[in-house]
mmCIF file of C-alpha atoms in Angstrom:
data_model
loop_
_atom_site.group_PDB
_atom_site.id
_atom_site.type_symbol
_atom_site.label_atom_id
_atom_site.label_comp_id
_atom_site.label_asym_id
_atom_site.label_seq_id
_atom_site.Cartn_x
_atom_site.Cartn_y
_atom_site.Cartn_z
ATOM 1 C CA UNK C 1 -6.633 14.606 2.090
ATOM 2 C CA UNK C 2 -4.939 12.227 -0.338
ATOM 3 C CA UNK C 3 -2.312 13.758 -2.607
ATOM 4 C CA UNK C 4 -2.116 11.609 -5.727
ATOM 5 C CA UNK C 5 1.261 11.026 -7.327
ATOM 6 C CA UNK C 6 2.764 8.875 -10.057
ATOM 7 C CA UNK C 7 2.112 5.243 -9.175
ATOM 8 C CA UNK C 8 5.119 3.452 -7.733
ATOM 9 C CA UNK C 9 5.783 -0.146 -6.757
ATOM 10 C CA UNK C 10 7.068 -0.667 -3.228
ATOM 11 C CA UNK C 11 8.050 -3.686 -1.153
ATOM 12 C CA UNK C 12 6.570 -4.006 2.325
ATOM 13 C CA UNK C 13 9.206 -4.330 5.064
ATOM 14 C CA UNK C 14 6.973 -5.033 8.083
ATOM 15 C CA UNK C 15 3.534 -6.491 8.762
ATOM 16 C CA UNK C 16 0.784 -3.927 9.313
ATOM 17 C CA UNK C 17 -2.693 -4.855 10.547
ATOM 18 C CA UNK C 18 -5.429 -2.403 9.678
ATOM 19 C CA UNK C 19 -7.273 -0.930 12.631
ATOM 20 C CA UNK C 20 -9.850 1.079 10.677
ATOM 21 C CA UNK C 21 -11.837 0.649 7.460
ATOM 22 C CA UNK C 22 -9.641 3.008 5.434
ATOM 23 C CA UNK C 23 -6.433 1.102 6.254
ATOM 24 C CA UNK C 24 -4.947 -1.817 4.305
ATOM 25 C CA UNK C 25 -3.508 -5.028 5.781
ATOM 26 C CA UNK C 26 -0.027 -5.595 4.331
ATOM 27 C CA UNK C 27 2.583 -8.239 5.115
ATOM 28 C CA UNK C 28 6.374 -8.166 4.960
ATOM 29 C CA UNK C 29 7.434 -9.180 1.454
ATOM 30 C CA UNK C 30 4.232 -7.987 -0.249
ATOM 31 C CA UNK C 31 4.529 -5.628 -3.183
ATOM 32 C CA UNK C 32 2.116 -2.718 -3.262
ATOM 33 C CA UNK C 33 1.237 -0.123 -5.853
ATOM 34 C CA UNK C 34 1.278 3.275 -4.202
ATOM 35 C CA UNK C 35 -1.221 5.725 -5.670
ATOM 36 C CA UNK C 36 -0.900 8.621 -3.256
ATOM 37 C CA UNK C 37 0.136 10.017 0.094
ATOM 38 C CA UNK C 38 -1.753 11.261 3.154
ATOM 39 C CA UNK C 39 0.528 13.691 4.953
ATOM 40 C CA UNK C 40 4.084 12.540 5.598
ATOM 41 C CA UNK C 41 3.220 9.339 7.458
ATOM 42 C CA UNK C 42 0.740 7.406 5.284
ATOM 43 C CA UNK C 43 0.646 6.018 1.751
ATOM 44 C CA UNK C 44 -2.451 4.905 -0.168
ATOM 45 C CA UNK C 45 -2.422 1.896 -2.475
ATOM 46 C CA UNK C 46 -3.218 -1.774 -3.040
ATOM 47 C CA UNK C 47 -1.333 -5.075 -3.120
ATOM 48 C CA UNK C 48 -0.027 -6.460 -6.404
ATOM 49 C CA UNK C 49 -1.102 -9.986 -5.425
ATOM 50 C CA UNK C 50 -4.680 -8.913 -6.104
ATOM 51 C CA UNK C 51 -3.711 -8.379 -9.745
ATOM 52 C CA UNK C 52 -1.475 -11.423 -10.268
ATOM 53 C CA UNK C 53 -4.023 -13.821 -8.794
ATOM 54 C CA UNK C 54 -6.563 -12.791 -11.406
ATOM 55 C CA UNK C 55 -8.734 -10.922 -8.936
ATOM 56 C CA UNK C 56 -9.889 -7.392 -9.282
ATOM 57 C CA UNK C 57 -8.458 -4.984 -6.757
ATOM 58 C CA UNK C 58 -10.326 -5.919 -3.609
ATOM 59 C CA UNK C 59 -9.351 -2.919 -1.520
ATOM 60 C CA UNK C 60 -7.370 0.261 -1.664
ATOM 61 C CA UNK C 61 -6.276 1.608 1.683
ATOM 62 C CA UNK C 62 -3.649 3.480 3.618
ATOM 63 C CA UNK C 63 -0.615 2.055 5.389
ATOM 64 C CA UNK C 64 2.455 3.559 7.099
ATOM 65 C CA UNK C 65 5.016 5.073 4.728
ATOM 66 C CA UNK C 66 7.820 3.874 7.002
ATOM 67 C CA UNK C 67 6.752 0.240 6.447
ATOM 68 C CA UNK C 68 7.758 0.156 2.752
ATOM 69 C CA UNK C 69 10.806 0.734 0.572
ATOM 70 C CA UNK C 70 10.838 2.182 -2.937
ATOM 71 C CA UNK C 71 14.000 0.257 -3.809
ATOM 72 C CA UNK C 72 12.878 -2.551 -6.094
#
């Protein structure tokens, strides 16, 4: 179950390749908007590059919480 929280911007520290449809591919250096949390280990969100490139948000998915930092 996703627990929604105040949206936060995070920077991705490590590459993560999705292995299921509900996961999101992220790359080191990406910025993501985090919308929620699944347990202690996963965050749910989307990449900011989707917004800055003039595209609509193509996908929201989960990725490991330990792969991002909130310090921007």
